[in-house]
PDB file of C-alpha atoms in Angstrom:
ATOM      1  CA  UNK A1370      33.254 119.647  74.826  1.00 93.00           C
ATOM      2  CA  UNK A1371      31.189 116.723  76.126  1.00 91.00           C
ATOM      3  CA  UNK A1372      29.392 116.412  72.783  1.00 93.00           C
ATOM      4  CA  UNK A1373      32.715 116.546  70.929  1.00 94.00           C
ATOM      5  CA  UNK A1374      34.147 113.847  73.206  1.00 93.00           C
ATOM      6  CA  UNK A1375      31.194 111.578  72.484  1.00 93.00           C
ATOM      7  CA  UNK A1376      31.796 111.939  68.743  1.00 93.00           C
ATOM      8  CA  UNK A1377      35.543 111.336  69.100  1.00 94.00           C
ATOM      9  CA  UNK A1378      34.981 108.135  71.082  1.00 93.00           C
ATOM     10  CA  UNK A1379      32.493 106.841  68.513  1.00 93.00           C
ATOM     11  CA  UNK A1380      34.914 106.879  65.583  1.00 90.00           C
ATOM     12  CA  UNK A1381      38.452 105.673  64.797  1.00 92.00           C
ATOM     13  CA  UNK A1382      41.180 107.924  66.185  1.00 93.00           C
ATOM     14  CA  UNK A1383      42.725 110.008  63.397  1.00 95.00           C
ATOM     15  CA  UNK A1384      46.141 111.628  63.304  1.00 96.00           C
ATOM     16  CA  UNK A1385      44.289 114.965  63.165  1.00 96.00           C
ATOM     17  CA  UNK A1386      41.039 115.110  65.135  1.00 96.00           C
ATOM     18  CA  UNK A1387      38.274 116.805  63.158  1.00 96.00           C
ATOM     19  CA  UNK A1388      34.887 117.026  64.838  1.00 96.00           C
ATOM     20  CA  UNK A1389      31.819 119.075  64.011  1.00 94.00           C
ATOM     21  CA  UNK A1390      28.122 119.428  64.680  1.00 92.00           C
ATOM     22  CA  UNK A1391      25.188 121.755  64.111  1.00 93.00           C
ATOM     23  CA  UNK A1392      24.399 124.246  66.854  1.00 89.00           C
ATOM     24  CA  UNK A1393      27.919 124.664  68.207  1.00 92.00           C
ATOM     25  CA  UNK A1394      28.526 128.356  68.908  1.00 90.00           C
ATOM     26  CA  UNK A1395      31.408 129.770  66.822  1.00 87.00           C
ATOM     27  CA  UNK A1396      32.515 131.814  69.831  1.00 88.00           C
ATOM     28  CA  UNK A1397      33.447 128.810  71.976  1.00 91.00           C
ATOM     29  CA  UNK A1398      34.705 126.151  69.552  1.00 92.00           C
ATOM     30  CA  UNK A1399      38.250 127.515  69.836  1.00 92.00           C
ATOM     31  CA  UNK A1400      38.170 126.864  73.577  1.00 92.00           C
ATOM     32  CA  UNK A1401      36.814 123.376  72.938  1.00 94.00           C
ATOM     33  CA  UNK A1402      39.598 122.714  70.415  1.00 95.00           C
ATOM     34  CA  UNK A1403      42.220 123.729  72.981  1.00 93.00           C
ATOM     35  CA  UNK A1404      40.734 121.388  75.593  1.00 91.00           C
ATOM     36  CA  UNK A1405      40.717 118.487  73.138  1.00 95.00           C
ATOM     37  CA  UNK A1406      44.393 119.147  72.345  1.00 95.00           C
ATOM     38  CA  UNK A1407      45.150 119.093  76.082  1.00 90.00           C
ATOM     39  CA  UNK A1408      43.452 115.716  76.481  1.00 91.00           C
ATOM     40  CA  UNK A1409      44.538 113.882  73.328  1.00 94.00           C
ATOM     41  CA  UNK A1410      47.647 115.844  72.252  1.00 95.00           C
ATOM     42  CA  UNK A1411      46.865 115.774  68.554  1.00 96.00           C
ATOM     43  CA  UNK A1412      46.126 118.566  66.097  1.00 97.00           C
ATOM     44  CA  UNK A1413      42.430 119.437  66.408  1.00 97.00           C
ATOM     45  CA  UNK A1414      39.867 121.124  64.185  1.00 97.00           C
ATOM     46  CA  UNK A1415      36.411 121.838  65.649  1.00 97.00           C
ATOM     47  CA  UNK A1416      33.681 122.795  63.181  1.00 96.00           C
ATOM     48  CA  UNK A1417      30.343 124.537  63.585  1.00 95.00           C
ATOM     49  CA  UNK A1418      27.982 123.263  60.880  1.00 95.00           C
ATOM     50  CA  UNK A1419      25.281 125.511  59.436  1.00 94.00           C
ATOM     51  CA  UNK A1420      21.625 124.710  60.064  1.00 92.00           C
ATOM     52  CA  UNK A1421      21.087 123.561  56.474  1.00 93.00           C
ATOM     53  CA  UNK A1422      24.127 121.288  56.785  1.00 90.00           C
ATOM     54  CA  UNK A1423      25.923 122.668  53.739  1.00 94.00           C
ATOM     55  CA  UNK A1424      28.693 124.757  55.322  1.00 95.00           C
ATOM     56  CA  UNK A1425      31.180 124.334  58.140  1.00 95.00           C
ATOM     57  CA  UNK A1426      33.441 126.887  59.786  1.00 95.00           C
ATOM     58  CA  UNK A1427      35.905 126.107  62.501  1.00 92.00           C
ATOM     59  CA  UNK A1428      38.845 126.722  64.765  1.00 96.00           C
ATOM     60  CA  UNK A1429      42.122 124.823  64.637  1.00 96.00           C
ATOM     61  CA  UNK A1430      44.649 124.196  67.384  1.00 96.00           C
ATOM     62  CA  UNK A1431      47.925 122.392  66.853  1.00 96.00           C
ATOM     63  CA  UNK A1432      50.859 120.727  68.571  1.00 95.00           C
ATOM     64  CA  UNK A1433      54.604 121.209  68.250  1.00 91.00           C
ATOM     65  CA  UNK A1434      55.856 119.932  64.902  1.00 92.00           C
ATOM     66  CA  UNK A1435      52.552 120.364  63.050  1.00 95.00           C
ATOM     67  CA  UNK A1436      52.324 123.731  61.272  1.00 96.00           C
ATOM     68  CA  UNK A1437      48.571 124.210  61.073  1.00 96.00           C
ATOM     69  CA  UNK A1438      48.707 127.062  58.560  1.00 96.00           C
ATOM     70  CA  UNK A1439      50.992 125.052  56.289  1.00 96.00           C
ATOM     71  CA  UNK A1440      48.691 122.038  56.622  1.00 97.00           C
ATOM     72  CA  UNK A1441      45.673 124.117  55.582  1.00 97.00           C
ATOM     73  CA  UNK A1442      47.676 125.588  52.718  1.00 96.00           C
ATOM     74  CA  UNK A1443      48.302 122.041  51.469  1.00 96.00           C
ATOM     75  CA  UNK A1444      44.531 121.461  51.337  1.00 96.00           C
ATOM     76  CA  UNK A1445      43.466 124.926  50.170  1.00 95.00           C
ATOM     77  CA  UNK A1446      41.650 123.456  47.165  1.00 95.00           C
ATOM     78  CA  UNK A1447      39.080 122.041  49.599  1.00 96.00           C
ATOM     79  CA  UNK A1448      38.648 125.235  51.608  1.00 96.00           C
ATOM     80  CA  UNK A1449      36.532 128.318  50.983  1.00 95.00           C
ATOM     81  CA  UNK A1450      38.950 130.400  53.040  1.00 95.00           C
ATOM     82  CA  UNK A1451      41.424 130.032  55.923  1.00 95.00           C
ATOM     83  CA  UNK A1452      43.888 132.051  57.965  1.00 94.00           C
ATOM     84  CA  UNK A1453      46.030 131.926  61.075  1.00 92.00           C
ATOM     85  CA  UNK A1454      49.463 130.746  62.101  1.00 93.00           C
ATOM     86  CA  UNK A1455      51.338 127.560  62.930  1.00 92.00           C
ATOM     87  CA  UNK A1456      49.542 126.825  66.219  1.00 93.00           C
ATOM     88  CA  UNK A1457      46.042 128.242  65.659  1.00 94.00           C
ATOM     89  CA  UNK A1458      43.898 128.991  62.637  1.00 95.00           C
ATOM     90  CA  UNK A1459      40.366 129.352  61.316  1.00 96.00           C
ATOM     91  CA  UNK A1460      38.741 127.948  58.201  1.00 96.00           C
ATOM     92  CA  UNK A1461      35.521 127.379  56.261  1.00 96.00           C
ATOM     93  CA  UNK A1462      34.565 124.630  53.829  1.00 96.00           C
ATOM     94  CA  UNK A1463      31.612 122.865  52.259  1.00 97.00           C
ATOM     95  CA  UNK A1464      30.495 119.880  54.342  1.00 95.00           C
ATOM     96  CA  UNK A1465      30.569 117.686  51.240  1.00 96.00           C
ATOM     97  CA  UNK A1466      34.367 118.105  51.319  1.00 96.00           C
ATOM     98  CA  UNK A1467      34.831 117.142  54.985  1.00 95.00           C
ATOM     99  CA  UNK A1468      35.810 113.508  54.310  1.00 95.00           C
ATOM    100  CA  UNK A1469      38.401 114.558  51.742  1.00 97.00           C
ATOM    101  CA  UNK A1470      39.648 117.247  54.126  1.00 97.00           C
ATOM    102  CA  UNK A1471      40.098 114.646  56.889  1.00 96.00           C
ATOM    103  CA  UNK A1472      42.185 112.499  54.537  1.00 96.00           C
ATOM    104  CA  UNK A1473      44.280 115.503  53.508  1.00 97.00           C
ATOM    105  CA  UNK A1474      45.018 116.444  57.120  1.00 97.00           C
ATOM    106  CA  UNK A1475      45.882 112.865  58.067  1.00 96.00           C
ATOM    107  CA  UNK A1476      48.217 112.626  55.059  1.00 97.00           C
ATOM    108  CA  UNK A1477      49.935 115.861  56.065  1.00 96.00           C
ATOM    109  CA  UNK A1478      50.363 114.586  59.630  1.00 96.00           C
ATOM    110  CA  UNK A1479      51.719 111.257  58.356  1.00 96.00           C
ATOM    111  CA  UNK A1480      54.401 113.124  56.390  1.00 95.00           C
ATOM    112  CA  UNK A1481      55.327 115.644  59.084  1.00 95.00           C
ATOM    113  CA  UNK A1482      54.862 113.989  62.491  1.00 95.00           C
ATOM    114  CA  UNK A1483      56.840 111.130  64.029  1.00 94.00           C
ATOM    115  CA  UNK A1484      55.458 108.859  66.786  1.00 93.00           C
ATOM    116  CA  UNK A1485      57.412 110.807  69.433  1.00 94.00           C
ATOM    117  CA  UNK A1486      55.719 114.035  68.316  1.00 94.00           C
ATOM    118  CA  UNK A1487      52.451 112.751  69.824  1.00 94.00           C
ATOM    119  CA  UNK A1488      54.077 112.703  73.276  1.00 93.00           C
ATOM    120  CA  UNK A1489      53.688 116.152  74.880  1.00 89.00           C
ATOM    121  CA  UNK A1490      56.765 117.975  76.146  1.00 86.00           C
ATOM    122  CA  UNK A1491      56.800 120.573  78.913  1.00 86.00           C
ATOM    123  CA  UNK A1492      59.355 123.389  78.855  1.00 88.00           C
ATOM    124  CA  UNK A1493      60.468 124.096  82.427  1.00 93.00           C
ATOM    125  CA  UNK A1494      62.066 127.468  83.164  1.00 91.00           C
ATOM    126  CA  UNK A1495      63.696 126.144  86.349  1.00 93.00           C
ATOM    127  CA  UNK A1496      63.409 123.398  88.944  1.00 95.00           C
ATOM    128  CA  UNK A1497      62.435 125.002  92.236  1.00 92.00           C
ATOM    129  CA  UNK A1498      60.244 123.934  95.129  1.00 90.00           C
ATOM    130  CA  UNK A1499      56.940 125.838  95.309  1.00 87.00           C
ATOM    131  CA  UNK A1500      57.648 126.626  98.951  1.00 82.00           C
ATOM    132  CA  UNK A1501      60.766 128.548  97.832  1.00 87.00           C
ATOM    133  CA  UNK A1502      58.796 130.908  95.584  1.00 87.00           C
ATOM    134  CA  UNK A1503      58.538 134.359  97.153  1.00 88.00           C
ATOM    135  CA  UNK A1504      56.024 137.148  96.705  1.00 88.00           C
ATOM    136  CA  UNK A1505      58.823 139.288  95.267  1.00 92.00           C
ATOM    137  CA  UNK A1506      59.567 136.661  92.605  1.00 91.00           C
ATOM    138  CA  UNK A1507      55.923 136.574  91.560  1.00 90.00           C
ATOM    139  CA  UNK A1508      55.895 140.368  91.317  1.00 90.00           C
ATOM    140  CA  UNK A1509      58.962 140.250  89.077  1.00 91.00           C
ATOM    141  CA  UNK A1510      57.327 137.628  86.834  1.00 89.00           C
ATOM    142  CA  UNK A1511      54.338 139.941  86.364  1.00 89.00           C
ATOM    143  CA  UNK A1512      56.732 142.313  84.564  1.00 91.00           C
ATOM    144  CA  UNK A1513      56.914 139.723  81.761  1.00 88.00           C
ATOM    145  CA  UNK A1514      53.208 140.117  80.958  1.00 89.00           C
ATOM    146  CA  UNK A1515      51.218 140.098  78.763  1.00 90.00           C
ATOM    147  CA  UNK A1516      51.716 136.372  78.337  1.00 84.00           C
ATOM    148  CA  UNK A1517      50.369 134.273  75.498  1.00 78.00           C
ATOM    149  CA  UNK A1518      51.377 131.960  72.663  1.00 69.00           C
ATOM    150  CA  UNK A1519      54.617 133.770  71.841  1.00 77.00           C
ATOM    151  CA  UNK A1520      55.407 134.679  75.450  1.00 84.00           C
ATOM    152  CA  UNK A1521      54.180 131.902  77.758  1.00 83.00           C
ATOM    153  CA  UNK A1522      54.068 132.247  81.527  1.00 86.00           C
ATOM    154  CA  UNK A1523      57.186 130.821  83.214  1.00 89.00           C
ATOM    155  CA  UNK A1524      56.553 127.205  84.160  1.00 92.00           C
ATOM    156  CA  UNK A1525      58.478 125.680  87.038  1.00 95.00           C
ATOM    157  CA  UNK A1526      59.077 122.098  88.056  1.00 95.00           C
ATOM    158  CA  UNK A1527      59.819 120.048  91.164  1.00 93.00           C
ATOM    159  CA  UNK A1528      60.678 116.365  91.320  1.00 93.00           C
ATOM    160  CA  UNK A1529      59.803 113.665  93.822  1.00 91.00           C
ATOM    161  CA  UNK A1530      57.493 115.776  95.968  1.00 90.00           C
ATOM    162  CA  UNK A1531      54.755 114.484  98.243  1.00 90.00           C
ATOM    163  CA  UNK A1532      51.380 116.162  98.517  1.00 89.00           C
ATOM    164  CA  UNK A1533      49.074 115.535 101.445  1.00 89.00           C
ATOM    165  CA  UNK A1534      45.326 115.806 101.900  1.00 91.00           C
ATOM    166  CA  UNK A1535      44.641 115.707  98.151  1.00 93.00           C
ATOM    167  CA  UNK A1536      40.914 115.846  97.494  1.00 95.00           C
ATOM    168  CA  UNK A1537      38.390 116.662  94.784  1.00 95.00           C
ATOM    169  CA  UNK A1538      36.865 120.142  94.946  1.00 95.00           C
ATOM    170  CA  UNK A1539      34.499 122.247  92.849  1.00 92.00           C
ATOM    171  CA  UNK A1540      30.763 122.173  92.257  1.00 90.00           C
ATOM    172  CA  UNK A1541      31.073 118.942  90.287  1.00 89.00           C
ATOM    173  CA  UNK A1542      34.147 117.612  92.084  1.00 92.00           C
ATOM    174  CA  UNK A1543      36.215 118.043  88.932  1.00 91.00           C
ATOM    175  CA  UNK A1544      39.248 119.851  90.380  1.00 94.00           C
ATOM    176  CA  UNK A1545      41.985 118.733  92.784  1.00 95.00           C
ATOM    177  CA  UNK A1546      43.435 120.483  95.799  1.00 94.00           C
ATOM    178  CA  UNK A1547      46.340 119.322  97.934  1.00 93.00           C
ATOM    179  CA  UNK A1548      48.972 120.637 100.335  1.00 92.00           C
ATOM    180  CA  UNK A1549      52.717 120.627  99.778  1.00 89.00           C
ATOM    181  CA  UNK A1550      54.480 120.904 103.136  1.00 82.00           C
ATOM    182  CA  UNK A1551      58.196 121.424 103.762  1.00 76.00           C
ATOM    183  CA  UNK A1552      60.173 122.192 106.906  1.00 73.00           C
ATOM    184  CA  UNK A1553      59.693 125.923 106.355  1.00 73.00           C
ATOM    185  CA  UNK A1554      56.405 126.397 104.549  1.00 79.00           C
ATOM    186  CA  UNK A1555      53.115 124.988 103.288  1.00 83.00           C
ATOM    187  CA  UNK A1556      51.689 125.743  99.856  1.00 88.00           C
ATOM    188  CA  UNK A1557      48.265 124.972  98.409  1.00 90.00           C
ATOM    189  CA  UNK A1558      48.428 123.082  95.107  1.00 92.00           C
ATOM    190  CA  UNK A1559      45.495 123.262  92.679  1.00 93.00           C
ATOM    191  CA  UNK A1560      44.979 121.226  89.514  1.00 92.00           C
ATOM    192  CA  UNK A1561      42.051 122.372  87.392  1.00 89.00           C
ATOM    193  CA  UNK A1562      40.108 119.406  85.971  1.00 87.00           C
ATOM    194  CA  UNK A1563      42.601 117.225  87.845  1.00 89.00           C
ATOM    195  CA  UNK A1564      40.304 115.268  90.174  1.00 92.00           C
ATOM    196  CA  UNK A1565      41.329 112.003  88.505  1.00 91.00           C
ATOM    197  CA  UNK A1566      44.850 112.534  89.909  1.00 91.00           C
ATOM    198  CA  UNK A1567      43.717 112.367  93.549  1.00 94.00           C
ATOM    199  CA  UNK A1568      44.351 108.603  94.089  1.00 93.00           C
ATOM    200  CA  UNK A1569      47.793 108.832  92.472  1.00 91.00           C
ATOM    201  CA  UNK A1570      48.799 111.922  94.430  1.00 91.00           C
ATOM    202  CA  UNK A1571      47.725 110.367  97.731  1.00 91.00           C
ATOM    203  CA  UNK A1572      49.591 107.136  96.990  1.00 91.00           C
ATOM    204  CA  UNK A1573      53.097 108.213  96.001  1.00 91.00           C
ATOM    205  CA  UNK A1574      55.655 110.918  95.386  1.00 92.00           C
ATOM    206  CA  UNK A1575      55.212 112.753  92.086  1.00 91.00           C
ATOM    207  CA  UNK A1576      56.875 115.239  89.746  1.00 92.00           C
ATOM    208  CA  UNK A1577      54.970 118.471  89.192  1.00 92.00           C
ATOM    209  CA  UNK A1578      55.009 121.356  86.739  1.00 94.00           C
ATOM    210  CA  UNK A1579      53.362 124.500  88.018  1.00 94.00           C
ATOM    211  CA  UNK A1580      52.695 128.225  87.691  1.00 92.00           C
ATOM    212  CA  UNK A1581      52.907 130.154  90.995  1.00 91.00           C
ATOM    213  CA  UNK A1582      50.346 132.776  91.924  1.00 88.00           C
ATOM    214  CA  UNK A1583      49.258 134.792  94.953  1.00 86.00           C
ATOM    215  CA  UNK A1584      45.989 133.733  96.567  1.00 84.00           C
ATOM    216  CA  UNK A1585      44.042 136.515  98.281  1.00 84.00           C
ATOM    217  CA  UNK A1586      41.147 135.628 100.565  1.00 82.00           C
ATOM    218  CA  UNK A1587      39.475 137.851 103.153  1.00 86.00           C
ATOM    219  CA  UNK A1588      42.419 140.225 103.293  1.00 86.00           C
ATOM    220  CA  UNK A1589      45.018 137.466 103.666  1.00 86.00           C
ATOM    221  CA  UNK A1590      47.687 136.878 101.030  1.00 82.00           C
TER     222      UNK A1590
END
């Protein structure tokens, strides 16, 4: 991910981010693609390039409004093979076609995405304070599993809340932990890779979107 970020920052920002390099393990580039989508909110294709530099295979992750499979179908003349669905796909191509493939993807995005489509939206199941979530409710939500692309976990929201004691945690200080306190309860709030939010959270009230879960530690729930 760090190597991909360095490449992205070194070149003009495209409507579809395509990044590739030799030595990237095919088993993790899908995870990297998802993280890049989270950060930049653009369709992303991450490629692992063969040692001789002639071939590239990759994983694709998309955003709402950009049908990745349809986009690849529009450029199939440049691809050796591809498959997947609207939000995630895989592909292979000759590296000599990568520049033309970038142009084809950007053209598809230009014709199918509006400026507002690059602004992420969050679907909230309900607005409810985290302190009002009960253990019974979490047990009932577990009945909805397995969760995934077609069946996402319920996401809740709360507006104008104030967290206290927000701080960076983790081995590299990359995560954030805070405390949401109400008259009746206190709830730990964790934001993975959210350490950059600490100054904001400590300075003002915020809106949050969250997934509730039970924390078990030394026999205490």
